[in-house]
Short mmCIF file of C-alpha atoms in Angstrom, two decimals:
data_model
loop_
_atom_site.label_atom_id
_atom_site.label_comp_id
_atom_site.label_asym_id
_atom_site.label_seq_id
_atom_site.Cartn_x
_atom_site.Cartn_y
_atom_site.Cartn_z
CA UNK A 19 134.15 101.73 100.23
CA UNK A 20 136.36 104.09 102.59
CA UNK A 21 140.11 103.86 101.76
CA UNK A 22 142.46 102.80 103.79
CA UNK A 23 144.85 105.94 104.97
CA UNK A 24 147.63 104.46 102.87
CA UNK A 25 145.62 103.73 99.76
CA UNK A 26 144.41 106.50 97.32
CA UNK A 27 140.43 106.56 97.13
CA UNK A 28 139.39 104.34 94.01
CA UNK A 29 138.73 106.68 90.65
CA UNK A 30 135.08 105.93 90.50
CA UNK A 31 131.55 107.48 89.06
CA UNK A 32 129.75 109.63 91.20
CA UNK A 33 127.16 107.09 92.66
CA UNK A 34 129.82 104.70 93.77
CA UNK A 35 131.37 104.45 97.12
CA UNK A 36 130.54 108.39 98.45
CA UNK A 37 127.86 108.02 100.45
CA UNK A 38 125.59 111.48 101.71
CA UNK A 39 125.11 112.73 105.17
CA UNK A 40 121.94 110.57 106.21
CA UNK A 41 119.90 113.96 106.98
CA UNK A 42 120.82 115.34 104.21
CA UNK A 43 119.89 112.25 101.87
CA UNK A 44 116.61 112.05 104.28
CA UNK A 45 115.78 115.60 102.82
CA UNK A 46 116.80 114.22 99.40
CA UNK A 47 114.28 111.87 99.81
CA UNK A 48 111.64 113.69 101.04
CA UNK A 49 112.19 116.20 97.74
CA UNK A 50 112.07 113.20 95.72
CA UNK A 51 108.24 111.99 96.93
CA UNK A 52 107.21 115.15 96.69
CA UNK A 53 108.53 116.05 93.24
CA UNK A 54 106.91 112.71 91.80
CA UNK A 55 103.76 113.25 93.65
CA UNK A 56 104.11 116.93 91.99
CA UNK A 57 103.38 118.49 95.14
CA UNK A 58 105.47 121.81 95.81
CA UNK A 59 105.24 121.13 99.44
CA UNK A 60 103.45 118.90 101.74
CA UNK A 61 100.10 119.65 102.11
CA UNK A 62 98.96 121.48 105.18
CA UNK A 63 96.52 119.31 107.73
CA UNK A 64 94.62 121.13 110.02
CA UNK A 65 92.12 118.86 110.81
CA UNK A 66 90.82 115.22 110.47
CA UNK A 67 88.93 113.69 108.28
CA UNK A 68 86.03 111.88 109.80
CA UNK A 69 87.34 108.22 109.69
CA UNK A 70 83.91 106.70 108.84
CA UNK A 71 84.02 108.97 105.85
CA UNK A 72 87.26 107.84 104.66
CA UNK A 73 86.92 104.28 105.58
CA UNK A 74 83.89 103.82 103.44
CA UNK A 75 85.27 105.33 100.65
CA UNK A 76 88.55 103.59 100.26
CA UNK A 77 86.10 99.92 100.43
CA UNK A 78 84.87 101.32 97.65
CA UNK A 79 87.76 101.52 95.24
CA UNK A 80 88.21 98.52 93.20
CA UNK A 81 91.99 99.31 92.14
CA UNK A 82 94.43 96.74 92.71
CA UNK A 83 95.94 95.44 96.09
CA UNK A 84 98.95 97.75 97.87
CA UNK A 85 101.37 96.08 99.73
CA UNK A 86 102.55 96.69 103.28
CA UNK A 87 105.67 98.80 101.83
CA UNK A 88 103.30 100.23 99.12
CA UNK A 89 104.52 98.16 96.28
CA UNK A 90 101.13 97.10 93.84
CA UNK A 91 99.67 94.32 93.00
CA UNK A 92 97.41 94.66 89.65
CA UNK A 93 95.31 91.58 88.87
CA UNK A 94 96.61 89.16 86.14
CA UNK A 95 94.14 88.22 83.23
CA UNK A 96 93.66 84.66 85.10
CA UNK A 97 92.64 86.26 88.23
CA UNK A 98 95.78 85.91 90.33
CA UNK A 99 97.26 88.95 92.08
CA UNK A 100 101.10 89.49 90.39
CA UNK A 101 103.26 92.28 91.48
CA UNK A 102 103.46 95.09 89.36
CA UNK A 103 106.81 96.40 88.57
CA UNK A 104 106.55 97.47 85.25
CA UNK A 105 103.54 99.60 85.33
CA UNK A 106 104.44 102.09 83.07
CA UNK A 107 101.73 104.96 83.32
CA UNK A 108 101.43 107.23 87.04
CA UNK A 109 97.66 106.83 87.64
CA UNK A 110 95.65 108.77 90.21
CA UNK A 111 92.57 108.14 91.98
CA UNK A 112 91.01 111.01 93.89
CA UNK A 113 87.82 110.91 96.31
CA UNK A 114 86.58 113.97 96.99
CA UNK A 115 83.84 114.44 99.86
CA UNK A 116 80.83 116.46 99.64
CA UNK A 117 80.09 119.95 100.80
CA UNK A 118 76.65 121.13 100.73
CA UNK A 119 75.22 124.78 101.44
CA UNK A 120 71.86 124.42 100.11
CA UNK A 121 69.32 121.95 101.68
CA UNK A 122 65.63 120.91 101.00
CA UNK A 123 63.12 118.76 100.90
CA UNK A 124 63.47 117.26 97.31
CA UNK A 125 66.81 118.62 95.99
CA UNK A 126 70.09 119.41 96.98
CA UNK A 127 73.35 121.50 96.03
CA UNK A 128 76.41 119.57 96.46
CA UNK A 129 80.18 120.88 96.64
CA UNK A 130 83.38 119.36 95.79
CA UNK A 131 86.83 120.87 95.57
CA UNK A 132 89.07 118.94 93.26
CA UNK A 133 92.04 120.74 92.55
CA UNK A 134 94.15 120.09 89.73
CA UNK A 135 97.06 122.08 90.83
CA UNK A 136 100.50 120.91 90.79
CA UNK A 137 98.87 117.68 88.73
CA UNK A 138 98.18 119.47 85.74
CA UNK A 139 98.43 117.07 83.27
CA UNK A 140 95.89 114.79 84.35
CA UNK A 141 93.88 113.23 81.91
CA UNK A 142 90.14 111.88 83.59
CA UNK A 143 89.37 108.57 82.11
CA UNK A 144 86.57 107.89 84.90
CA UNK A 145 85.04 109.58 87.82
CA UNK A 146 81.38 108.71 89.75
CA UNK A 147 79.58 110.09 92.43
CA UNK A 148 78.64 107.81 94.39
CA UNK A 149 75.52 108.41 96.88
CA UNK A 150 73.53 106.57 99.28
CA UNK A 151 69.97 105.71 99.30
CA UNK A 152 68.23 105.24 102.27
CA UNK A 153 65.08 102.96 102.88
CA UNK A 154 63.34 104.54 106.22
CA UNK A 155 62.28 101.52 108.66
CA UNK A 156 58.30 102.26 107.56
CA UNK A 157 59.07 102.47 103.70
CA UNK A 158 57.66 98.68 103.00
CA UNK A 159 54.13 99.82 102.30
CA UNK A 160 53.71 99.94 98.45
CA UNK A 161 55.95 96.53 97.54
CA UNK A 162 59.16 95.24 97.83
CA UNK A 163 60.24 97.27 94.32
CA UNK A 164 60.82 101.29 94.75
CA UNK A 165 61.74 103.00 91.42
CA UNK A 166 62.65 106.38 92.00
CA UNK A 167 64.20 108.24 89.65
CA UNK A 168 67.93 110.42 91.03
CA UNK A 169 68.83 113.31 88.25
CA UNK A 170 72.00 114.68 89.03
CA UNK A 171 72.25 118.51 87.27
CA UNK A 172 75.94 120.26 86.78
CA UNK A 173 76.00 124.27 87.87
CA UNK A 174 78.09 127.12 86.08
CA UNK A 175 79.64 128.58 89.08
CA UNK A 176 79.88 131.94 87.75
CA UNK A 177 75.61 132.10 86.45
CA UNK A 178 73.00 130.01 87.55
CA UNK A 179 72.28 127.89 84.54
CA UNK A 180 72.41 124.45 84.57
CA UNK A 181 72.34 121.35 82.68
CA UNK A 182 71.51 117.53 83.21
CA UNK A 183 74.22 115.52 83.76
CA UNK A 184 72.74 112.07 84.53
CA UNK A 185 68.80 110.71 84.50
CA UNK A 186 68.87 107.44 86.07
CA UNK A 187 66.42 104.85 87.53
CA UNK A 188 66.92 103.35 90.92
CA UNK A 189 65.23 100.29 91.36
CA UNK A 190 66.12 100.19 95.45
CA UNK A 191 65.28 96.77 97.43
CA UNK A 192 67.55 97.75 100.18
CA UNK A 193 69.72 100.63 101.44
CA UNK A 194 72.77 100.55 99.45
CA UNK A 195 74.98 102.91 97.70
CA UNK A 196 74.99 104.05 93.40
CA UNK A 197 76.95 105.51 91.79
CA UNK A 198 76.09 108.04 89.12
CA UNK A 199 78.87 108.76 85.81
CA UNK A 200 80.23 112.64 85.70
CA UNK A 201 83.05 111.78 83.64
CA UNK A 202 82.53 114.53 80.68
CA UNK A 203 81.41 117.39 83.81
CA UNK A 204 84.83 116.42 85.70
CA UNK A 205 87.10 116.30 82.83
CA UNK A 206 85.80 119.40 81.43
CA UNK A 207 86.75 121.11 85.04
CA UNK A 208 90.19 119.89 85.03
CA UNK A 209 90.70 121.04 81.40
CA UNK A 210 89.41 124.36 82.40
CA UNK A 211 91.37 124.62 85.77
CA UNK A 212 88.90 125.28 87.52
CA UNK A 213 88.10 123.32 91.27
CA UNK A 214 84.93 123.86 92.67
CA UNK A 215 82.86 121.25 91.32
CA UNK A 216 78.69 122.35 91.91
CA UNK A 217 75.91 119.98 91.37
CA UNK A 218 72.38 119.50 92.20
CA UNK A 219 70.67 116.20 92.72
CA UNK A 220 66.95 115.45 92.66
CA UNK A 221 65.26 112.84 93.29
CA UNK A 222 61.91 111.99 91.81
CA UNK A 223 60.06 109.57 94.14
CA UNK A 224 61.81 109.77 97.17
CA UNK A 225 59.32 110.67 99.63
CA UNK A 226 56.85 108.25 98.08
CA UNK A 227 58.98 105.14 98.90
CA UNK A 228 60.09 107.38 101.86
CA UNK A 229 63.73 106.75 100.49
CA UNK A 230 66.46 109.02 101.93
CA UNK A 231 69.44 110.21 99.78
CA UNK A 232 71.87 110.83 102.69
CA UNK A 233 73.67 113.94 102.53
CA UNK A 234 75.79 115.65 104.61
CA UNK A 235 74.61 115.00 107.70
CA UNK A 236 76.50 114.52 111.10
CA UNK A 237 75.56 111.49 111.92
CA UNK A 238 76.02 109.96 108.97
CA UNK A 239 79.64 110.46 108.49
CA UNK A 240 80.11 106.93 106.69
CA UNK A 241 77.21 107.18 104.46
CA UNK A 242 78.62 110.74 103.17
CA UNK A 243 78.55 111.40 99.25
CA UNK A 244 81.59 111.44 97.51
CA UNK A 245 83.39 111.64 94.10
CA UNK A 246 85.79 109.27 92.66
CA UNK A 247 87.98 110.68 90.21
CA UNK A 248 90.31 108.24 88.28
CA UNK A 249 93.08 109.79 86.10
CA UNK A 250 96.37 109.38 84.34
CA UNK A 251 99.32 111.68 82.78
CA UNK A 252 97.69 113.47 79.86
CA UNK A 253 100.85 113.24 78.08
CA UNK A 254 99.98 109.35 77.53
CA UNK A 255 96.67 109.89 76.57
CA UNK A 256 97.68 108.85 72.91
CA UNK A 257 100.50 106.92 73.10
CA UNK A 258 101.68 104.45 70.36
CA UNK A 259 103.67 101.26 71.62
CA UNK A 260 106.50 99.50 69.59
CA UNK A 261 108.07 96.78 71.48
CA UNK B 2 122.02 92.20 92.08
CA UNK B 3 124.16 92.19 95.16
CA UNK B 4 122.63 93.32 98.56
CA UNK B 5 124.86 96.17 100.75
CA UNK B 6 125.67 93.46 103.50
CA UNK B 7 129.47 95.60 104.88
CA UNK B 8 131.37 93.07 103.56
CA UNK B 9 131.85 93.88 99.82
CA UNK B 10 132.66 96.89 98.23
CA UNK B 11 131.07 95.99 94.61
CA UNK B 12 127.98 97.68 93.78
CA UNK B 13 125.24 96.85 95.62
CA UNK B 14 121.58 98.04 96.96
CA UNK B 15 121.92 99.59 100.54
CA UNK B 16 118.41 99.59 101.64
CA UNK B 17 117.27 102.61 103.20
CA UNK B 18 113.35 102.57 105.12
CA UNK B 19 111.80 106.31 106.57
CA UNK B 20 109.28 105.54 108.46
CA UNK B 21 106.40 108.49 107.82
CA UNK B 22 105.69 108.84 111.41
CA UNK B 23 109.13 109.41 112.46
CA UNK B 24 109.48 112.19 109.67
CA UNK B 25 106.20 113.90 110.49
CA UNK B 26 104.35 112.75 107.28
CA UNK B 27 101.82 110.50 108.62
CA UNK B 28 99.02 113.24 109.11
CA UNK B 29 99.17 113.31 105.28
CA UNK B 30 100.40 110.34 104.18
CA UNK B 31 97.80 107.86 104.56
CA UNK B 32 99.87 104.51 103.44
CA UNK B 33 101.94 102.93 102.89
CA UNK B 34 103.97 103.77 106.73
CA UNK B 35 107.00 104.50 105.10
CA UNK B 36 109.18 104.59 102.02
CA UNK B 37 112.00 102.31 100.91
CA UNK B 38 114.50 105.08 99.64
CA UNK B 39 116.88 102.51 98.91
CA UNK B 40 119.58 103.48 96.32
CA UNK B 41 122.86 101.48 94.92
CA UNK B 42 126.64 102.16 95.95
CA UNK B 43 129.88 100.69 95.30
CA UNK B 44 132.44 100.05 93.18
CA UNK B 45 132.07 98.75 89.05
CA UNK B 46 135.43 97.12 88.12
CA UNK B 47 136.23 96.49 84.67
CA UNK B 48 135.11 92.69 84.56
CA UNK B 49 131.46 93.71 85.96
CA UNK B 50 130.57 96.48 83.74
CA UNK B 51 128.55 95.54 80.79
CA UNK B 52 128.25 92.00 81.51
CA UNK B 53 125.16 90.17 80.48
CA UNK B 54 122.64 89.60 82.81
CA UNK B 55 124.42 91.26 85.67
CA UNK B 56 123.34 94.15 84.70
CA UNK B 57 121.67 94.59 81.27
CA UNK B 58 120.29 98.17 81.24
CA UNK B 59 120.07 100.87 78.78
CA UNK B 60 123.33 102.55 79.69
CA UNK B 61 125.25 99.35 79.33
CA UNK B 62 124.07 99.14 75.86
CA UNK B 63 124.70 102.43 74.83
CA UNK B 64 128.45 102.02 76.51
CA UNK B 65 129.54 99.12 74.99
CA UNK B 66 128.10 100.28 71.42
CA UNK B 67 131.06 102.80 72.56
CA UNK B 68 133.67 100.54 73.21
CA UNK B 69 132.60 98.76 69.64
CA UNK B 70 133.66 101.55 67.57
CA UNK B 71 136.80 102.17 69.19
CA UNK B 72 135.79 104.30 71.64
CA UNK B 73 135.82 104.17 75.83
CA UNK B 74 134.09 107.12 76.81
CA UNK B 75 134.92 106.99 80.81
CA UNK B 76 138.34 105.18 80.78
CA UNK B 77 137.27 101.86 82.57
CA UNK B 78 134.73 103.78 85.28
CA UNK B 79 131.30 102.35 85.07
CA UNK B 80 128.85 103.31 86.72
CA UNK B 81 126.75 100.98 89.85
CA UNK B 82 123.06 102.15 89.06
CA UNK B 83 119.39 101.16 89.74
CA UNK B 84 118.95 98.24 87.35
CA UNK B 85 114.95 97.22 88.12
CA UNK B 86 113.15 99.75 89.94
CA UNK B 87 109.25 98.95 91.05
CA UNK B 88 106.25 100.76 91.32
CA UNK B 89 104.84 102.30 94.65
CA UNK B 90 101.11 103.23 95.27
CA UNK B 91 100.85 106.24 97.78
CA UNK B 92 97.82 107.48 99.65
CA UNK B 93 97.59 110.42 100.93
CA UNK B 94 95.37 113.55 101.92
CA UNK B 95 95.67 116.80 99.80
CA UNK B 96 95.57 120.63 100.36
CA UNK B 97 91.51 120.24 99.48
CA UNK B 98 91.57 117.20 101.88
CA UNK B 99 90.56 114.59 99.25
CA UNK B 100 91.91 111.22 99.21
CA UNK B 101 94.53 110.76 96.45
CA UNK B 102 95.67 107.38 95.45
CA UNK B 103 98.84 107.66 93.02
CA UNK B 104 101.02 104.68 91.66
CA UNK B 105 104.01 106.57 91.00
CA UNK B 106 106.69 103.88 88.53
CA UNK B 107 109.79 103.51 89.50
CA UNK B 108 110.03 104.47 92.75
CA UNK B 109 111.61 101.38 94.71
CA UNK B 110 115.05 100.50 93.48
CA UNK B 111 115.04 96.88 93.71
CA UNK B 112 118.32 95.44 92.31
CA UNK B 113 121.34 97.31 90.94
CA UNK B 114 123.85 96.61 88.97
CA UNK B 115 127.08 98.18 86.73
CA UNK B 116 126.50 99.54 83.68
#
């Protein structure tokens, strides 16, 4: 507290009583996020993100509830909603959206750029790709069951080989997203620095069930593929407890 | 913990809100609006520092294992810090224009105390 003009200011620790220019503790503050976010500086936005895109992909994420003010909620064991205070490990999620260069008829290059820079002790514990399959209005000729099969294939960036990643069996009813599991391929980039994440999907049986995986396409801005990446501080990777 | 209401001088939390949009983050920041910077301020007399409950942290610990050996290392100064800070969940674009969630601990101080 200010002293009075007669009164000699109180001997006290550095936190108490002095209080900072407000710009000056604004621009504190601002360091502060962007020192535990590990950013160097705020990132540079030059343009918008299709909001369809980003929409559908935040629905997607099954992480726990954020508060107004940003505070979490993680759910409790019995199902109810707690706040959560004393969460002790920094976790990231990051959803990446497709690029694609390459286009045809039964397989198709996909590009994502998931930098690892100023973050670089993330460990990946999980990260999909999640793609949408589309049934065309006159697929309902061969039965209500369509197995088609999606292989997903990882690309060096510097060569051309490549190597499966995932072989799995779609058994579509409806149009409706799946997800396909690139955990090793993803945490293998981010161990090696590098960003530029290539991969080619195929799909086996498509255009006999005249089934659609939806791309990049402009109209389809909320059906756009996209990579979840879920992460923590490396440093905690093997962490031993004693309470 | 005591909230910064003007009237006291003993430690308390002064709450302190930026609003993103006002600051120019909000093209990047994607939520939450704005941050609760709040931080603690005011005075620690002798009779509040260390006591139980009021403020149980680390530092009071290691202080009054201190003042058990003889030793006062401060004079009678304590110190009015953070004494339960929360957890915030950001979202926000980066430089590659993905979507980063982050729960970053301790971000929100939520009570303080003397230690």
């Amino acid at each position: 507290s200010p002293a009075r003009p007669t009164e000699q200011p109180q001997d006290t620790c550095s936190s108490c009583g002095s209080r900072a220019p407000e710009r000056d503790f604004l621009e504190a503050v601002k360091r502060h996020i962007l020192s535990r976010l590990q950013l160097r500086q705020r990132p540079n936005i030059t343009h918008a993100v299709p909001k369809a895109a980003m929409v559908t992909a935040l629905r997607k994420l099954h992480a726990g509830k954020v508060r107004e003010d940003g505070r979490v909620e993680i759910p409790s064991l019995d199902g109810h909603a707690t706040p959560g205070p004393d969460l002790q490990e920094q976790s990231s999620e990051i959803i990446s959206f497709a690029e694609t260069d390459d286009l045809t008829a039964s397989r198709v290059r996909l590009a994502f750029m998931i930098s690892n820079e100023g973050n670089q002790n993330l460990f990946v514990f999980q990260a999909n790709l999640w793609l949408y399959l589309k049934l065309l209005p006159y697929s309902s000729g061969k039965g209500s069951r369509r197995k088609v099969r999606v292989k997903v294939h990882f690309q060096e960036p510097d060569n051309s080989s490549r190597w499966n990643l995932v072989d799995k069996k779609v058994d579509l009813k409806r149009s409706a997203w799946h997800t396909f599991p690139l955990t090793a391929a993803v945490r293998e980039l981010f161990e090696k620095r590098e960003r530029r994440l290539n991969l080619e999907v195929q799909c086996e049986g498509c255009e006999d069930y005249a089934v659609v995986p939806v791309y990049v396409e402009p109209g389809e801005e909320s059906h756009r593929p996209f990579l979840v990446v879920r992460a923590r501080q490396a440093d905690n990777r093997h962490r031993i407890r004693k309470r | 913990g005591l909230e910064c209401d003007g009237r006291t001088s003993l430690c308390c939390r002064q709450q302190f809100y930026i609003d993103f949009r006002l600051i120019g983050w909000n093209d990047w920041i994607i939520a939450p609006s704005g941050y609760y910077g709040n931080y603690c301020e005011g005075s620690c007399p002798a009779y509040l520092a260390g006591v139980p409950g009021s403020a149980s942290s680390f530092h009071t610990a290691v202080v009054n294992q201190y003042r058990m050996r003889g030793l006062n290392p401060g004079a009678v100064n304590s110190c009015c810090i953070p004494t339960k800070l929360s957890t915030m969940s950001m979202l926000y674009f980066d430089d590659e224009y993905n979507i980063v969630k982050r729960d970053v601990p301790n971000m929100i101080v939520e009570e303080c105390g003397c230690a």
